[in-house]
Amino acid sequence: MKNPIDKTRILFVCLGNICRSPAAETIFKAVATKHKLNVVVDSAGTSAWHEGELTDHRMRESLQKYGYKATSLSRPFRPETDFDDFDMIIAMDELNYIDIQQLARNETDEKKLFKMKDFFIGQKADFIPDPYYSGPSGFDLVINLLEDASQGLVNHLKEKNAN
Ligand code: 4NP
């Protein structure tokens, strides 16, 4: 059994790290805290296009509407440290998943890769859609999907920690 003081380290990944993955980081952190789960949470982009930037203002506005506050700054995925520093690396869509998979150094790295859609409990979608070119409803949809998957991920971790 896992020592209850061991923190599970989770990294969420999308393309720009300014919309979906910082929202996943924010929402999952809130849901995990509510469930008193011991976790370390961060997010990164498969690109460095927006490195150092705050979360997109449209996503911050949507998050605020749902009672969340995003504070992280965009940073690129760093294969040389992130594969070692995290237990789970969770991609928002198929392309993010493939991009990270191609950077995996070995089977141990590959086993850490997941897709956010795999944790849906009520929602159904093949991926977390990129809202960057969408209107406000695209951002709200991402939040709804991430809330559902975050609860699913909390359930998964609780089950895993109980074994
Ligand atoms: P994200 O969204 O991957 O959810 O952060 C995007 C952010 C920026 C761009 C595309 C998607 N972009 O083309 O700059």
mmCIF file of C-alpha atoms and ligand atoms in Angstrom:
data_model
loop_
_atom_site.group_PDB
_atom_site.id
_atom_site.type_symbol
_atom_site.label_atom_id
_atom_site.label_comp_id
_atom_site.label_asym_id
_atom_site.label_seq_id
_atom_site.Cartn_x
_atom_site.Cartn_y
_atom_site.Cartn_z
ATOM 1 C CA MET A 1 0.000 0.000 0.000
ATOM 2 C CA LYS A 2 1.160 3.468 -0.832
ATOM 3 C CA ASN A 3 2.291 5.546 2.123
ATOM 4 C CA PRO A 4 -0.531 8.075 2.661
ATOM 5 C CA ILE A 5 2.011 10.877 3.011
ATOM 6 C CA ASP A 6 3.387 10.175 -0.482
ATOM 7 C CA LYS A 7 2.017 12.754 -2.857
ATOM 8 C CA THR A 8 0.895 11.691 -6.312
ATOM 9 C CA ARG A 9 2.445 14.112 -8.798
ATOM 10 C CA ILE A 10 0.275 14.975 -11.775
ATOM 11 C CA LEU A 11 1.147 17.036 -14.852
ATOM 12 C CA PHE A 12 -1.561 18.169 -17.290
ATOM 13 C CA VAL A 13 -0.467 18.860 -20.859
ATOM 14 C CA CYS A 14 -1.993 20.703 -23.827
ATOM 15 C CA LEU A 15 -0.581 22.621 -26.801
ATOM 16 C CA GLY A 16 -0.120 26.176 -25.546
ATOM 17 C CA ASN A 17 -0.492 25.739 -21.751
ATOM 18 C CA ILE A 18 -2.697 28.837 -21.696
ATOM 19 C CA CYS A 19 -6.214 27.349 -22.005
ATOM 20 C CA ARG A 20 -6.947 23.686 -21.281
ATOM 21 C CA SER A 21 -4.066 22.393 -19.148
ATOM 22 C CA PRO A 22 -3.884 25.378 -16.764
ATOM 23 C CA ALA A 23 -7.673 25.041 -16.396
ATOM 24 C CA ALA A 24 -7.210 21.317 -15.664
ATOM 25 C CA GLU A 25 -4.501 22.176 -13.120
ATOM 26 C CA THR A 26 -6.768 24.729 -11.414
ATOM 27 C CA ILE A 27 -9.919 22.602 -11.381
ATOM 28 C CA PHE A 28 -8.241 19.336 -10.407
ATOM 29 C CA LYS A 29 -6.379 21.080 -7.575
ATOM 30 C CA ALA A 30 -9.699 22.388 -6.227
ATOM 31 C CA VAL A 31 -11.465 19.007 -6.506
ATOM 32 C CA ALA A 32 -8.515 17.134 -4.977
ATOM 33 C CA THR A 33 -8.309 19.616 -2.090
ATOM 34 C CA LYS A 34 -12.033 19.164 -1.436
ATOM 35 C CA HIS A 35 -11.398 15.413 -1.170
ATOM 36 C CA LYS A 36 -8.283 15.917 1.005
ATOM 37 C CA LEU A 37 -6.078 14.165 -1.550
ATOM 38 C CA ASN A 38 -2.346 14.617 -1.208
ATOM 39 C CA VAL A 39 -1.238 15.711 -4.691
ATOM 40 C CA VAL A 40 1.300 17.867 -6.495
ATOM 41 C CA VAL A 41 -0.221 19.407 -9.626
ATOM 42 C CA ASP A 42 1.329 21.328 -12.516
ATOM 43 C CA SER A 43 0.718 21.893 -16.233
ATOM 44 C CA ALA A 44 2.805 22.366 -19.381
ATOM 45 C CA GLY A 45 2.515 22.859 -23.138
ATOM 46 C CA THR A 46 3.873 20.752 -25.980
ATOM 47 C CA SER A 47 4.894 24.119 -27.483
ATOM 48 C CA ALA A 48 6.816 27.014 -25.915
ATOM 49 C CA TRP A 49 4.761 29.575 -27.889
ATOM 50 C CA HIS A 50 3.299 31.234 -24.799
ATOM 51 C CA GLU A 51 6.095 30.622 -22.293
ATOM 52 C CA GLY A 52 5.832 32.944 -19.271
ATOM 53 C CA GLU A 53 2.293 34.091 -20.110
ATOM 54 C CA LEU A 54 -0.697 34.009 -17.788
ATOM 55 C CA THR A 55 -3.633 31.774 -18.686
ATOM 56 C CA ASP A 56 -5.643 33.213 -21.637
ATOM 57 C CA HIS A 57 -7.933 35.962 -20.315
ATOM 58 C CA ARG A 58 -11.022 34.248 -21.800
ATOM 59 C CA MET A 59 -10.251 31.071 -19.866
ATOM 60 C CA ARG A 60 -9.579 33.074 -16.712
ATOM 61 C CA GLU A 61 -12.962 34.783 -17.102
ATOM 62 C CA SER A 62 -14.775 31.465 -17.600
ATOM 63 C CA LEU A 63 -12.958 29.919 -14.657
ATOM 64 C CA GLN A 64 -13.871 32.873 -12.472
ATOM 65 C CA LYS A 65 -17.520 32.441 -13.460
ATOM 66 C CA TYR A 66 -17.337 28.859 -12.118
ATOM 67 C CA GLY A 67 -15.571 29.931 -8.914
ATOM 68 C CA TYR A 68 -11.955 29.080 -9.826
ATOM 69 C CA LYS A 69 -8.837 31.230 -10.102
ATOM 70 C CA ALA A 70 -5.991 30.307 -12.465
ATOM 71 C CA THR A 71 -2.597 31.606 -11.367
ATOM 72 C CA SER A 72 -0.038 29.526 -13.284
ATOM 73 C CA LEU A 73 2.333 30.781 -15.989
ATOM 74 C CA SER A 74 2.785 28.911 -19.258
ATOM 75 C CA ARG A 75 5.834 26.721 -19.648
ATOM 76 C CA PRO A 76 6.866 24.039 -22.146
ATOM 77 C CA PHE A 77 6.979 20.312 -21.331
ATOM 78 C CA ARG A 78 10.545 19.367 -20.344
ATOM 79 C CA PRO A 79 11.187 15.682 -21.136
ATOM 80 C CA GLU A 80 14.508 15.565 -19.298
ATOM 81 C CA THR A 81 12.897 16.388 -15.940
ATOM 82 C CA ASP A 82 9.090 16.067 -16.257
ATOM 83 C CA PHE A 83 9.084 12.321 -16.904
ATOM 84 C CA ASP A 84 10.999 11.841 -13.635
ATOM 85 C CA ASP A 85 9.234 14.525 -11.604
ATOM 86 C CA PHE A 86 5.660 13.314 -12.259
ATOM 87 C CA ASP A 87 3.754 10.050 -11.708
ATOM 88 C CA MET A 88 0.996 10.795 -14.220
ATOM 89 C CA ILE A 89 1.203 12.955 -17.354
ATOM 90 C CA ILE A 90 -2.292 13.617 -18.658
ATOM 91 C CA ALA A 91 -2.864 14.898 -22.195
ATOM 92 C CA MET A 92 -5.889 16.958 -23.197
ATOM 93 C CA ASP A 93 -6.169 15.579 -26.736
ATOM 94 C CA GLU A 94 -4.780 12.894 -29.039
ATOM 95 C CA LEU A 95 -2.139 15.123 -30.617
ATOM 96 C CA ASN A 96 -0.822 16.246 -27.219
ATOM 97 C CA TYR A 97 -0.663 12.562 -26.243
ATOM 98 C CA ILE A 98 1.292 11.569 -29.363
ATOM 99 C CA ASP A 99 3.654 14.537 -29.017
ATOM 100 C CA ILE A 100 4.545 13.535 -25.451
ATOM 101 C CA GLN A 101 4.679 9.836 -26.314
ATOM 102 C CA GLN A 102 7.334 10.591 -28.927
ATOM 103 C CA LEU A 103 9.470 12.210 -26.229
ATOM 104 C CA ALA A 104 9.254 9.209 -23.862
ATOM 105 C CA ARG A 105 12.724 7.793 -23.184
ATOM 106 C CA ASN A 106 11.606 4.312 -22.189
ATOM 107 C CA GLU A 107 8.646 2.156 -21.188
ATOM 108 C CA THR A 108 8.571 3.636 -17.680
ATOM 109 C CA ASP A 109 7.969 7.091 -19.178
ATOM 110 C CA GLU A 110 5.283 5.746 -21.535
ATOM 111 C CA LYS A 111 3.412 4.072 -18.668
ATOM 112 C CA LYS A 112 2.936 7.510 -17.075
ATOM 113 C CA LEU A 113 0.911 8.791 -20.053
ATOM 114 C CA PHE A 114 -2.861 9.165 -19.906
ATOM 115 C CA LYS A 115 -5.637 11.025 -21.709
ATOM 116 C CA MET A 116 -7.994 13.254 -19.749
ATOM 117 C CA LYS A 117 -11.020 11.734 -21.521
ATOM 118 C CA ASP A 118 -10.208 8.374 -19.887
ATOM 119 C CA PHE A 119 -11.362 9.801 -16.539
ATOM 120 C CA PHE A 120 -14.817 10.980 -17.620
ATOM 121 C CA ILE A 121 -17.546 9.656 -15.355
ATOM 122 C CA GLY A 122 -20.618 11.447 -16.748
ATOM 123 C CA GLN A 123 -19.420 13.299 -19.823
ATOM 124 C CA LYS A 124 -18.713 11.740 -23.198
ATOM 125 C CA ALA A 125 -16.134 13.209 -25.601
ATOM 126 C CA ASP A 126 -13.104 11.882 -27.455
ATOM 127 C CA PHE A 127 -10.848 14.666 -26.174
ATOM 128 C CA ILE A 128 -10.832 18.069 -24.470
ATOM 129 C CA PRO A 129 -11.442 20.397 -27.443
ATOM 130 C CA ASP A 130 -9.114 23.325 -28.060
ATOM 131 C CA PRO A 131 -11.150 26.468 -27.241
ATOM 132 C CA TYR A 132 -8.540 28.935 -28.561
ATOM 133 C CA TYR A 133 -10.503 29.812 -31.710
ATOM 134 C CA SER A 134 -13.953 29.314 -30.187
ATOM 135 C CA GLY A 135 -16.408 31.691 -28.522
ATOM 136 C CA PRO A 136 -17.166 31.757 -24.768
ATOM 137 C CA SER A 137 -19.221 28.541 -24.991
ATOM 138 C CA GLY A 138 -16.042 26.643 -25.978
ATOM 139 C CA PHE A 139 -14.364 27.723 -22.753
ATOM 140 C CA ASP A 140 -17.406 26.789 -20.667
ATOM 141 C CA LEU A 141 -17.521 23.368 -22.348
ATOM 142 C CA VAL A 142 -13.857 22.769 -21.467
ATOM 143 C CA ILE A 143 -14.622 23.603 -17.818
ATOM 144 C CA ASN A 144 -17.596 21.235 -17.747
ATOM 145 C CA LEU A 145 -15.499 18.418 -19.223
ATOM 146 C CA LEU A 146 -12.592 19.096 -16.868
ATOM 147 C CA GLU A 147 -14.804 19.151 -13.771
ATOM 148 C CA ASP A 148 -16.180 15.740 -14.691
ATOM 149 C CA ALA A 149 -12.774 14.234 -15.505
ATOM 150 C CA SER A 150 -11.260 15.735 -12.345
ATOM 151 C CA GLN A 151 -13.845 13.953 -10.227
ATOM 152 C CA GLY A 152 -13.105 10.750 -12.173
ATOM 153 C CA LEU A 153 -9.390 11.195 -11.574
ATOM 154 C CA VAL A 154 -9.969 11.739 -7.841
ATOM 155 C CA ASN A 155 -12.020 8.506 -7.766
ATOM 156 C CA HIS A 156 -9.215 6.687 -9.614
ATOM 157 C CA LEU A 157 -6.561 7.905 -7.164
ATOM 158 C CA LYS A 158 -8.667 7.045 -4.124
ATOM 159 C CA GLU A 159 -9.182 3.509 -5.440
ATOM 160 C CA LYS A 160 -5.474 3.175 -6.213
ATOM 161 C CA ASN A 161 -4.422 4.451 -2.777
ATOM 162 C CA ALA A 162 -6.790 2.023 -1.073
ATOM 163 C CA ASN A 163 -4.996 -0.976 -2.621
HETATM 164 P P1 4NP B 1 -4.301 25.280 -25.268
HETATM 165 O O1 4NP B 1 -4.921 26.238 -26.411
HETATM 166 O O2 4NP B 1 -3.473 24.245 -25.991
HETATM 167 O O3 4NP B 1 -5.518 24.698 -24.624
HETATM 168 O O4 4NP B 1 -3.479 26.174 -24.369
HETATM 169 C C1 4NP B 1 -4.165 26.891 -27.384
HETATM 170 C C2 4NP B 1 -3.434 28.002 -27.050
HETATM 171 C C3 4NP B 1 -2.728 28.678 -28.051
HETATM 172 C C4 4NP B 1 -2.769 28.237 -29.340
HETATM 173 C C5 4NP B 1 -3.499 27.103 -29.691
HETATM 174 C C6 4NP B 1 -4.200 26.433 -28.699
HETATM 175 N N1 4NP B 1 -2.049 28.951 -30.370
HETATM 176 O O5 4NP B 1 -2.230 28.604 -31.553
HETATM 177 O O6 4NP B 1 -1.303 29.878 -30.032
#
